[in-house]
Short mmCIF file of C-alpha atoms in Angstrom, two decimals:
data_model
loop_
_atom_site.label_atom_id
_atom_site.label_comp_id
_atom_site.label_asym_id
_atom_site.label_seq_id
_atom_site.Cartn_x
_atom_site.Cartn_y
_atom_site.Cartn_z
CA MET A 1075 12.02 166.63 -49.93
CA GLY A 1076 10.24 165.51 -53.37
CA PRO A 1077 6.82 166.61 -54.50
CA VAL A 1078 3.82 166.24 -52.28
CA LEU A 1079 1.84 165.00 -55.34
CA SER A 1080 3.03 163.77 -58.77
CA ALA A 1081 1.49 162.74 -61.81
CA VAL A 1082 3.75 160.82 -64.35
CA GLU A 1083 2.63 160.21 -68.07
CA LEU A 1084 -0.81 159.50 -66.11
CA THR A 1085 -3.40 158.04 -68.66
CA LYS A 1086 -6.87 156.75 -67.92
CA ARG A 1087 -8.98 155.08 -70.81
CA PHE A 1088 -12.59 153.93 -70.42
CA GLY A 1089 -13.14 151.97 -73.26
CA ALA A 1090 -12.67 154.44 -76.43
CA VAL A 1091 -12.85 157.32 -74.17
CA THR A 1092 -9.36 158.73 -72.89
CA ALA A 1093 -10.17 160.73 -69.70
CA VAL A 1094 -6.66 161.48 -68.90
CA ASP A 1095 -3.96 161.40 -71.53
CA ASP A 1096 -0.18 161.48 -70.58
CA LEU A 1097 -0.82 164.13 -67.82
CA SER A 1098 2.49 165.17 -65.85
CA PHE A 1099 2.50 167.52 -63.00
CA GLU A 1100 3.75 167.97 -59.75
CA VAL A 1101 2.51 169.84 -56.29
CA GLU A 1102 5.17 171.22 -53.99
CA ALA A 1103 4.66 171.20 -50.27
CA GLY A 1104 3.20 174.39 -48.55
CA SER A 1105 1.30 175.63 -51.57
CA VAL A 1106 -2.45 176.04 -52.36
CA THR A 1107 -2.70 174.53 -55.91
CA GLY A 1108 -5.83 175.06 -58.10
CA PHE A 1109 -6.64 172.12 -60.35
CA LEU A 1110 -8.92 173.71 -63.41
CA GLY A 1111 -10.35 172.50 -66.36
CA PRO A 1112 -13.78 172.46 -68.31
CA ASN A 1113 -16.48 169.91 -67.35
CA GLY A 1114 -15.25 166.42 -68.50
CA ALA A 1115 -11.40 167.77 -68.38
CA GLY A 1116 -10.57 164.70 -66.32
CA LYS A 1117 -10.09 166.49 -62.98
CA THR A 1118 -11.90 163.92 -61.01
CA THR A 1119 -10.42 161.11 -62.62
CA THR A 1120 -7.12 162.27 -62.03
CA LEU A 1121 -7.83 162.87 -58.40
CA ARG A 1122 -9.35 159.18 -58.06
CA MET A 1123 -6.00 158.02 -59.52
CA LEU A 1124 -4.03 159.92 -57.17
CA LEU A 1125 -6.16 158.60 -54.01
CA GLY A 1126 -5.90 154.99 -55.32
CA LEU A 1127 -9.59 154.66 -56.19
CA ALA A 1128 -9.07 154.12 -59.83
CA GLU A 1129 -6.09 152.28 -61.62
CA PRO A 1130 -4.33 154.19 -64.30
CA THR A 1131 -4.09 152.59 -67.58
CA HIS A 1132 -0.69 153.94 -68.08
CA GLY A 1133 1.57 156.14 -65.93
CA ARG A 1134 1.86 156.56 -61.99
CA ALA A 1135 0.03 158.50 -59.78
CA LEU A 1136 2.10 159.36 -56.50
CA VAL A 1137 1.36 160.71 -53.12
CA PHE A 1138 4.62 161.67 -51.14
CA GLY A 1139 6.55 159.55 -53.60
CA ARG A 1140 4.38 156.35 -53.25
CA ARG A 1141 1.12 154.90 -54.50
CA PHE A 1142 -1.78 155.87 -52.23
CA ALA A 1143 -2.31 152.43 -50.92
CA GLU A 1144 1.26 151.99 -49.99
CA LEU A 1145 1.03 154.88 -47.44
CA GLU A 1146 1.24 154.20 -43.84
CA ARG A 1147 -1.63 155.53 -41.89
CA PRO A 1148 -2.81 157.42 -44.90
CA ALA A 1149 -5.46 159.52 -42.87
CA ALA A 1150 -2.31 161.04 -40.89
CA ARG A 1151 -0.91 162.18 -44.23
CA VAL A 1152 -3.86 162.84 -46.72
CA GLY A 1153 -7.57 163.95 -46.29
CA ALA A 1154 -9.61 164.02 -49.42
CA VAL A 1155 -13.12 164.79 -50.34
CA LEU A 1156 -14.24 163.86 -53.91
CA GLU A 1157 -18.06 164.20 -53.37
CA ALA A 1158 -19.98 165.84 -50.70
CA SER A 1159 -22.82 163.37 -51.35
CA ASP A 1160 -20.52 160.35 -50.24
CA LEU A 1161 -22.56 160.02 -46.99
CA HIS A 1162 -25.20 157.56 -45.57
CA PRO A 1163 -28.44 159.58 -45.39
CA GLY A 1164 -29.53 157.57 -42.42
CA ARG A 1165 -26.43 158.09 -40.22
CA THR A 1166 -25.74 161.29 -38.22
CA GLY A 1167 -22.84 163.51 -39.12
CA ARG A 1168 -21.12 162.54 -35.80
CA ASP A 1169 -21.54 158.96 -36.41
CA HIS A 1170 -20.29 159.46 -39.76
CA LEU A 1171 -16.89 160.82 -38.46
CA ARG A 1172 -16.99 158.10 -35.59
CA VAL A 1173 -16.99 155.44 -38.24
CA LEU A 1174 -13.81 157.02 -40.09
CA ALA A 1175 -12.20 157.80 -37.03
CA ARG A 1176 -12.15 154.38 -36.06
CA ALA A 1177 -10.73 153.22 -39.35
CA ALA A 1178 -8.26 155.83 -39.33
CA ARG A 1179 -6.89 154.95 -35.76
CA VAL A 1180 -8.01 158.44 -34.53
CA PRO A 1181 -9.37 159.16 -30.83
CA LEU A 1182 -12.87 159.50 -30.84
CA GLY A 1183 -12.33 163.00 -29.11
CA ARG A 1184 -11.04 164.27 -32.38
CA VAL A 1185 -14.46 164.04 -33.86
CA GLY A 1186 -15.68 166.63 -31.64
CA GLU A 1187 -12.81 168.95 -32.39
CA VAL A 1188 -13.23 168.63 -36.14
CA LEU A 1189 -16.87 169.17 -35.81
CA THR A 1190 -16.13 172.50 -33.97
CA LEU A 1191 -13.60 173.55 -36.67
CA VAL A 1192 -15.89 173.09 -39.64
CA GLU A 1193 -18.75 174.72 -37.24
CA LEU A 1194 -21.21 171.71 -37.68
CA GLY A 1195 -21.23 171.10 -33.68
CA ASP A 1196 -24.87 171.98 -33.50
CA VAL A 1197 -26.19 169.78 -36.33
CA ALA A 1198 -23.94 166.88 -35.54
CA ASP A 1199 -26.58 164.59 -34.16
CA ARG A 1200 -29.04 164.81 -36.92
CA ARG A 1201 -29.25 162.62 -39.83
CA VAL A 1202 -27.28 163.62 -42.79
CA ALA A 1203 -30.64 163.46 -44.89
CA GLY A 1204 -31.62 166.89 -43.31
CA TYR A 1205 -28.17 168.49 -44.25
CA SER A 1206 -27.80 171.27 -46.92
CA LEU A 1207 -25.35 170.65 -49.49
CA GLY A 1208 -22.99 173.41 -47.66
CA MET A 1209 -23.33 171.18 -44.33
CA ARG A 1210 -22.41 168.02 -46.36
CA GLN A 1211 -19.37 169.81 -47.83
CA ARG A 1212 -18.30 170.90 -44.31
CA LEU A 1213 -18.99 167.23 -43.11
CA GLY A 1214 -16.76 165.91 -45.92
CA LEU A 1215 -14.03 168.30 -44.82
CA ALA A 1216 -14.35 167.31 -41.09
CA ALA A 1217 -13.62 163.71 -42.34
CA ALA A 1218 -10.68 164.72 -44.30
CA LEU A 1219 -9.07 166.59 -41.38
CA LEU A 1220 -9.59 163.66 -38.86
CA GLY A 1221 -6.19 162.46 -39.08
CA ASP A 1222 -4.65 166.04 -39.08
CA PRO A 1223 -3.19 165.48 -42.52
CA GLU A 1224 -0.10 167.19 -44.33
CA LEU A 1225 -2.04 167.46 -47.65
CA LEU A 1226 -5.81 168.06 -48.55
CA ILE A 1227 -7.32 167.15 -51.51
CA LEU A 1228 -10.59 168.55 -52.40
CA ASP A 1229 -12.82 168.15 -55.46
CA GLU A 1230 -14.85 171.37 -55.92
CA PRO A 1231 -15.35 172.14 -52.18
CA GLY A 1232 -17.10 175.50 -52.94
CA ASN A 1233 -20.26 174.05 -54.29
CA GLY A 1234 -23.19 174.54 -52.33
CA LEU A 1235 -21.41 176.83 -49.85
CA ASP A 1236 -22.95 180.18 -49.14
CA PRO A 1237 -20.87 183.50 -49.35
CA GLU A 1238 -20.12 183.33 -45.71
CA GLY A 1239 -19.18 179.67 -46.38
CA VAL A 1240 -16.82 180.61 -49.24
CA ARG A 1241 -14.92 183.08 -47.25
CA TRP A 1242 -14.77 180.60 -44.37
CA LEU A 1243 -13.23 177.94 -46.65
CA ARG A 1244 -10.84 180.27 -48.28
CA ASP A 1245 -9.55 181.53 -44.92
CA PHE A 1246 -9.35 177.74 -43.76
CA LEU A 1247 -7.20 176.73 -46.76
CA ARG A 1248 -5.12 179.73 -46.52
CA GLU A 1249 -4.32 179.03 -42.82
CA PHE A 1250 -3.88 175.25 -43.55
CA ALA A 1251 -1.29 176.03 -46.28
CA ASP A 1252 0.45 178.74 -44.08
CA GLN A 1253 1.33 176.07 -41.63
CA GLY A 1254 3.49 174.46 -44.17
CA ARG A 1255 0.81 171.99 -45.43
CA THR A 1256 -0.48 171.54 -48.97
CA VAL A 1257 -3.86 171.81 -50.57
CA PHE A 1258 -4.64 170.34 -54.01
CA VAL A 1259 -8.18 171.80 -55.02
CA SER A 1260 -10.35 171.53 -58.06
CA SER A 1261 -12.79 174.11 -58.96
CA HIS A 1262 -14.84 175.90 -61.34
CA HIS A 1263 -15.05 179.06 -59.25
CA LEU A 1264 -12.56 180.94 -61.14
CA ALA A 1265 -12.75 184.21 -59.30
CA GLU A 1266 -12.75 182.47 -56.03
CA VAL A 1267 -9.78 180.35 -57.03
CA ALA A 1268 -7.84 183.75 -58.12
CA GLN A 1269 -8.27 184.52 -54.42
CA THR A 1270 -7.20 181.24 -52.94
CA VAL A 1271 -4.57 179.63 -54.84
CA ASP A 1272 -0.64 180.19 -55.19
CA ARG A 1273 -0.06 177.76 -58.24
CA LEU A 1274 -2.41 176.44 -61.19
CA VAL A 1275 -2.42 173.24 -62.95
CA ILE A 1276 -4.96 173.60 -65.65
CA ILE A 1277 -5.85 170.51 -67.92
CA ASN A 1278 -8.37 170.43 -70.85
CA ARG A 1279 -9.42 166.93 -72.55
CA GLY A 1280 -7.23 165.03 -70.09
CA ARG A 1281 -3.97 166.88 -71.19
CA LEU A 1282 -1.84 169.42 -69.26
CA VAL A 1283 -2.32 173.00 -70.57
CA VAL A 1284 -0.36 174.83 -68.03
CA GLU A 1285 1.15 174.38 -64.76
CA ALA A 1286 2.54 177.62 -63.31
CA PRO A 1287 2.40 179.95 -60.36
CA LEU A 1288 -0.78 182.01 -60.60
CA ARG A 1289 0.99 185.38 -60.86
CA GLU A 1290 2.80 184.38 -63.89
CA LEU A 1291 -0.71 183.83 -65.59
CA VAL A 1292 -2.70 186.40 -64.24
CA ASP A 1293 -1.94 190.39 -64.27
CA ALA A 1294 -3.68 193.52 -64.38
CA THR A 1295 -4.52 193.04 -68.06
CA ALA A 1296 -5.90 189.49 -67.91
CA SER A 1297 -8.12 188.01 -65.20
CA LEU A 1298 -7.78 184.38 -64.47
CA GLU A 1299 -11.07 183.97 -66.31
CA ASP A 1300 -9.49 185.37 -69.40
CA VAL A 1301 -6.63 183.35 -69.24
CA PHE A 1302 -8.58 180.13 -68.52
CA LEU A 1303 -10.96 180.66 -71.31
CA GLU A 1304 -8.13 181.35 -73.80
CA LEU A 1305 -6.11 178.41 -72.73
CA THR A 1306 -9.11 175.82 -72.78
CA ALA A 1307 -11.02 177.24 -75.94
CA GLU A 1308 -11.74 174.76 -78.36
CA PRO A 1309 -9.53 175.40 -81.58
CA SER A 1310 -11.55 177.07 -84.29
CA THR A 1311 -12.04 175.15 -87.49
CA MET B 934 -7.69 145.02 -39.42
CA SER B 935 -9.16 145.26 -35.65
CA HIS B 936 -9.52 149.16 -36.47
CA GLN B 937 -11.39 148.38 -39.75
CA LEU B 938 -13.49 145.88 -37.95
CA ARG B 939 -14.54 148.29 -35.10
CA SER B 940 -15.45 150.96 -37.92
CA GLU B 941 -17.54 148.19 -39.66
CA LEU B 942 -19.39 147.25 -36.81
CA LEU B 943 -19.89 150.89 -35.84
CA LYS B 944 -21.17 151.33 -39.63
CA LEU B 945 -23.77 148.49 -38.85
CA ARG B 946 -25.10 150.11 -35.55
CA THR B 947 -25.43 153.82 -36.78
CA THR B 948 -28.05 153.16 -39.39
CA ARG B 949 -31.55 151.61 -38.74
CA THR B 950 -31.19 149.04 -41.71
CA LEU B 951 -29.78 146.45 -39.29
CA ALA B 952 -32.23 146.77 -36.99
CA LEU B 953 -35.19 146.81 -39.38
CA LEU B 954 -33.93 143.72 -41.17
CA LEU B 955 -33.74 141.93 -37.75
CA LEU B 956 -37.33 142.98 -36.81
CA ALA B 957 -38.51 141.71 -40.21
CA ALA B 958 -36.57 138.63 -39.86
CA GLY B 959 -38.46 138.08 -36.32
CA ALA B 960 -41.69 139.06 -37.60
CA MET B 961 -41.60 136.55 -40.57
CA SER B 962 -40.28 133.75 -38.27
CA LEU B 963 -43.25 134.48 -35.95
CA LEU B 964 -45.78 134.80 -38.59
CA GLY B 965 -44.80 131.66 -40.38
CA VAL B 966 -44.25 129.36 -37.42
CA SER B 967 -47.53 130.71 -35.69
CA VAL B 968 -49.79 130.21 -38.75
CA GLU B 969 -48.38 126.72 -39.12
CA ALA B 970 -48.47 125.69 -35.49
CA LEU B 971 -52.18 126.99 -34.90
CA SER B 972 -53.65 125.85 -38.53
CA ARG B 973 -52.38 122.23 -38.60
CA ASP B 974 -54.45 119.43 -37.12
CA LEU B 975 -53.19 118.21 -33.56
CA ASP B 976 -52.28 114.69 -34.92
CA THR B 977 -50.40 115.96 -38.04
CA LEU B 978 -48.36 117.93 -35.60
CA ALA B 979 -47.42 115.25 -33.36
CA PRO B 980 -44.54 113.44 -35.08
CA GLU B 981 -40.95 114.44 -34.87
CA ASP B 982 -40.48 115.04 -38.58
CA ALA B 983 -43.61 117.31 -38.72
CA GLN B 984 -42.04 119.37 -35.65
CA ARG B 985 -38.60 119.46 -37.16
CA ASP B 986 -40.09 120.69 -40.52
CA LEU B 987 -42.13 123.55 -38.47
CA PHE B 988 -39.05 124.49 -36.40
CA SER B 989 -36.90 124.93 -39.54
CA SER B 990 -39.00 126.86 -41.48
CA GLY B 991 -38.88 129.32 -38.73
CA VAL B 992 -34.97 129.16 -38.45
CA THR B 993 -34.15 129.21 -41.98
CA VAL B 994 -35.99 132.78 -42.41
CA GLY B 995 -32.78 134.09 -40.29
CA VAL B 996 -30.39 132.57 -42.97
CA PHE B 997 -31.96 134.37 -45.68
CA PHE B 998 -32.26 137.75 -43.86
CA ALA B 999 -28.36 137.40 -42.74
CA THR B 1000 -27.72 136.89 -46.47
CA LEU B 1001 -29.75 140.13 -47.18
CA ALA B 1002 -27.72 141.98 -44.43
CA GLY B 1003 -24.42 141.17 -45.81
CA LEU B 1004 -25.50 142.09 -49.23
CA VAL B 1005 -26.96 145.52 -48.12
CA ALA B 1006 -23.80 146.34 -46.03
CA VAL B 1007 -21.69 146.30 -49.02
CA THR B 1008 -23.97 147.49 -51.61
CA SER B 1009 -25.08 150.69 -49.47
CA GLU B 1010 -21.52 151.75 -49.43
CA PHE B 1011 -21.63 151.61 -53.17
CA ARG B 1012 -25.15 153.29 -53.30
CA TYR B 1013 -24.42 156.17 -51.21
CA GLY B 1014 -20.73 156.60 -52.07
CA THR B 1015 -19.41 155.95 -48.73
CA ILE B 1016 -17.00 153.40 -50.12
CA ARG B 1017 -14.88 156.43 -51.25
CA PRO B 1018 -14.29 157.95 -47.78
CA THR B 1019 -13.80 154.35 -46.56
CA LEU B 1020 -10.95 153.45 -48.88
CA ILE B 1021 -9.34 156.91 -48.54
CA VAL B 1022 -9.05 156.17 -45.01
CA GLU B 1023 -7.96 152.59 -45.46
CA PRO B 1024 -6.97 152.00 -49.12
CA ARG B 1025 -5.89 148.21 -48.37
CA ARG B 1026 -9.09 146.90 -49.82
CA ARG B 1027 -8.69 143.17 -48.89
CA VAL B 1028 -8.44 144.60 -45.17
CA VAL B 1029 -11.52 146.49 -45.76
CA VAL B 1030 -13.42 143.38 -47.27
CA ALA B 1031 -12.12 141.17 -44.55
CA ALA B 1032 -13.32 143.49 -41.84
CA LYS B 1033 -16.80 143.52 -43.52
CA LEU B 1034 -16.86 139.71 -43.65
CA VAL B 1035 -16.20 139.37 -40.05
CA ALA B 1036 -18.73 142.11 -39.14
CA ALA B 1037 -21.30 140.53 -41.46
CA ALA B 1038 -20.76 137.16 -39.69
CA LEU B 1039 -21.32 138.48 -36.48
CA ALA B 1040 -24.41 140.38 -37.68
CA GLY B 1041 -25.53 137.07 -39.24
CA SER B 1042 -25.33 135.32 -35.92
CA ALA B 1043 -27.83 137.75 -34.76
CA PHE B 1044 -30.29 136.91 -37.26
CA ALA B 1045 -30.01 133.35 -36.36
CA VAL B 1046 -30.53 134.11 -32.56
CA MET B 1047 -33.34 136.21 -33.33
CA CYS B 1048 -35.09 133.64 -35.41
CA VAL B 1049 -34.37 130.57 -33.32
CA GLY B 1050 -35.59 132.48 -30.19
CA VAL B 1051 -38.81 133.48 -31.95
CA THR B 1052 -39.26 130.14 -33.54
CA PHE B 1053 -38.77 128.15 -30.22
CA GLY B 1054 -40.67 130.52 -28.03
CA ALA B 1055 -43.61 130.72 -30.37
CA ALA B 1056 -43.73 127.06 -31.41
CA ILE B 1057 -43.32 126.00 -27.64
CA ALA B 1058 -46.02 128.33 -26.62
CA ILE B 1059 -48.52 127.32 -29.17
CA PHE B 1060 -47.80 123.75 -28.42
CA ALA B 1061 -48.43 124.09 -24.58
CA VAL B 1062 -52.04 125.75 -25.50
CA ARG B 1063 -52.87 123.07 -27.79
CA ASP B 1064 -51.37 120.53 -25.57
CA VAL B 1065 -49.11 119.15 -28.08
CA GLU B 1066 -46.01 117.35 -26.75
CA VAL B 1067 -42.68 118.67 -28.09
CA ALA B 1068 -41.07 115.60 -29.70
CA LEU B 1069 -37.89 116.78 -31.03
CA SER B 1070 -34.91 114.55 -29.86
CA SER B 1071 -32.01 116.48 -28.19
CA ALA B 1072 -29.78 115.94 -31.39
CA HIS B 1073 -32.35 117.49 -33.66
CA THR B 1074 -32.75 120.39 -31.02
CA LEU B 1075 -29.09 120.96 -31.22
CA LEU B 1076 -29.11 120.96 -34.84
CA LEU B 1077 -32.11 123.43 -35.15
CA ILE B 1078 -30.28 125.77 -33.00
CA ALA B 1079 -26.52 125.53 -33.81
CA GLY B 1080 -26.98 124.95 -37.66
CA PRO B 1081 -28.97 128.14 -38.42
CA ILE B 1082 -26.27 130.02 -36.31
CA VAL B 1083 -23.22 128.71 -38.55
CA ALA B 1084 -25.59 128.98 -41.83
CA SER B 1085 -26.50 132.39 -40.97
CA MET B 1086 -22.82 133.39 -40.39
CA VAL B 1087 -21.65 131.79 -43.47
CA SER B 1088 -24.67 133.07 -45.61
CA ALA B 1089 -23.79 136.81 -44.44
CA MET B 1090 -20.22 136.54 -45.79
CA ILE B 1091 -21.96 135.03 -48.95
CA GLY B 1092 -24.04 138.26 -49.04
CA VAL B 1093 -20.82 140.29 -48.74
CA ALA B 1094 -19.24 138.54 -51.78
CA VAL B 1095 -22.40 138.92 -53.72
CA GLY B 1096 -22.68 142.54 -52.82
CA THR B 1097 -18.93 143.02 -53.76
CA LEU B 1098 -19.69 141.36 -57.23
CA ILE B 1099 -22.83 143.06 -58.06
CA ARG B 1100 -22.42 146.44 -56.16
CA ASN B 1101 -25.71 147.87 -57.54
CA GLN B 1102 -28.09 147.62 -54.35
CA ALA B 1103 -31.47 147.03 -56.18
CA GLY B 1104 -29.77 144.70 -58.78
CA ALA B 1105 -28.09 142.66 -55.92
CA ILE B 1106 -31.29 142.44 -53.96
CA VAL B 1107 -33.41 141.34 -56.92
CA ALA B 1108 -30.80 138.69 -57.80
CA LEU B 1109 -30.76 137.43 -54.43
CA ALA B 1110 -34.69 137.10 -54.30
CA ALA B 1111 -34.89 135.65 -57.75
CA TYR B 1112 -32.19 133.11 -56.83
CA ALA B 1113 -33.81 132.08 -53.63
CA LEU B 1114 -37.34 132.09 -54.78
CA LEU B 1115 -36.45 130.46 -58.24
CA VAL B 1116 -33.17 128.86 -59.09
CA ASP B 1117 -32.83 127.21 -55.75
CA ALA B 1118 -36.31 125.93 -55.72
CA VAL B 1119 -36.97 125.12 -59.02
CA LEU B 1120 -33.58 123.37 -59.78
CA PHE B 1121 -34.12 121.33 -56.36
CA ALA B 1122 -37.50 120.45 -57.42
CA ALA B 1123 -36.52 119.12 -60.91
CA VAL B 1124 -33.28 117.59 -60.31
CA PRO B 1125 -32.58 117.26 -56.37
CA SER B 1126 -29.55 115.29 -56.75
CA VAL B 1127 -27.99 118.47 -58.37
CA GLY B 1128 -30.19 121.09 -56.55
CA ARG B 1129 -29.20 119.87 -53.18
CA TYR B 1130 -25.72 121.32 -53.74
CA LEU B 1131 -26.90 124.77 -54.25
CA PRO B 1132 -25.94 127.08 -51.40
CA GLY B 1133 -29.49 127.67 -50.44
CA LYS B 1134 -30.50 123.92 -50.08
CA ALA B 1135 -27.08 123.16 -48.48
CA GLY B 1136 -27.85 125.85 -45.86
CA ASP B 1137 -31.43 124.45 -45.58
CA ALA B 1138 -29.78 121.01 -44.87
CA LEU B 1139 -27.37 122.58 -42.07
CA ALA B 1140 -30.29 124.38 -40.66
CA GLY B 1141 -31.96 121.26 -39.80
CA ARG B 1142 -34.78 120.92 -42.70
CA PRO B 1143 -36.09 117.17 -42.59
CA ASP B 1144 -36.12 116.37 -46.08
CA GLU B 1145 -34.73 113.01 -47.45
CA LEU B 1146 -33.32 114.65 -50.60
CA LEU B 1147 -31.14 117.16 -48.93
CA LEU B 1148 -27.54 116.46 -47.89
CA ALA B 1149 -26.63 115.50 -44.37
CA PRO B 1150 -26.15 118.63 -42.13
CA GLY B 1151 -22.33 118.34 -41.99
CA LEU B 1152 -22.10 117.89 -45.65
CA GLY B 1153 -24.54 120.70 -46.15
CA ALA B 1154 -22.05 122.92 -43.99
CA ALA B 1155 -19.12 121.81 -46.06
CA VAL B 1156 -20.94 122.54 -49.33
CA LEU B 1157 -22.06 125.89 -48.19
CA ILE B 1158 -18.43 126.88 -47.02
CA VAL B 1159 -17.24 125.92 -50.49
CA TRP B 1160 -19.80 128.07 -52.24
CA ALA B 1161 -18.88 131.00 -49.83
CA LEU B 1162 -15.04 130.48 -50.53
CA ALA B 1163 -15.62 130.29 -54.36
CA LEU B 1164 -17.86 133.62 -54.31
CA LEU B 1165 -15.19 135.31 -52.14
CA ALA B 1166 -12.45 134.36 -54.49
CA ALA B 1167 -14.34 135.96 -57.35
CA ALA B 1168 -15.35 138.99 -55.10
CA THR B 1169 -11.67 139.60 -54.27
CA VAL B 1170 -10.75 139.72 -57.76
CA ARG B 1171 -13.18 142.31 -58.57
CA ASN B 1172 -12.60 144.23 -55.42
CA ASP B 1173 -8.60 144.14 -56.14
CA ARG B 1174 -9.33 145.54 -59.64
CA SER B 1175 -12.22 147.68 -59.94
CA ASP B 1176 -12.48 151.58 -59.85
CA VAL B 1177 -14.83 153.18 -57.27
#
């Protein structure tokens, strides 16, 4: 079986700005892979290309060996959350999920299941306008889980979660990967990442810095923060 | 396609936007028709042409609001970012747009039904009170009912196309309003032989407005559909290529 995700010479330019620059990496099944980089490193742009939302200028972004748009029933294979704020404020949480369940060809009964899974059952019938950032994160995750996917792609899922929520998310992702499924998660929370992930893909200025198992990078003498700051440091002139 | 259509219809039903637009359309029809029917002299209300003018002013409100509803249905996806979860679940963009077109056309017909109902109800009631005979021929009555329904459905699809092209909700609404209030009206007033081919005026012709300078209703329908197809072609190019 090939890699779950692969970026092959992936490049994205916006006018004169090269957001992603000849980036190649792979994500294997059954792992939690952290996707790290400073602000503006090109993480979200890379995720958007993997999900077919943005067209690469050059190179390929493949999911299960195909372009995202070529997947049959993508919701059953890939769940993804890019922005916790991608919700209509006037719609209830439950209705947001029902709308997506319809399009994903998922029975509406699944909506109640994923609401319970992310512990939003009590507020599901309130309009999203009244949700905290943490609740929006959970709702986004619930949507990603509708199709019971093999792969989760999450962009900064810990933003806005309280400590209890962070622990819940960590346990959830661990359990998800322990079932042989795959998580690809971007994050800024290095201490959190160090507790959650098996592998790391670190980029800076759109280019790959390192792709390695966490244990090869981090040991008793160097924390993930040390390694990250060293690898992504601006060259001193 | 049918799954996406059910999703799009559910989107329309699960926010207040469509209901509010429907109420606004009904209220504007009611206000416009009532003021005209109550304020005009009895003898100027009697001729059939005057009555056609009155009825068509009420029913064409629905056509404008149907366009607005199609526009808002698309641009709110960009405004609130829900286009991303939508396309992650259904990455075939043309399937999504096709479903939005059908959903908008169905919603558009609701605007026509609302405004035709309000217009006929209010006008006939006021005529009865003021003792004015309804002088509409059966052919014109049919045109004033069926025309707005077709015009609203096609116009709602035009709204979807324009929203796909402009994306920015405030910008798209301003563009639509400026077009409807300025471009259409000014060009038709200045050069009617050209202005009558604009989508707004073609829609007016289809909706039964009695103006010698407008196209015949059937030709108006054809011109409106050509506009819809042209805008859709442009929207499809944009939709296929643009990042979200």
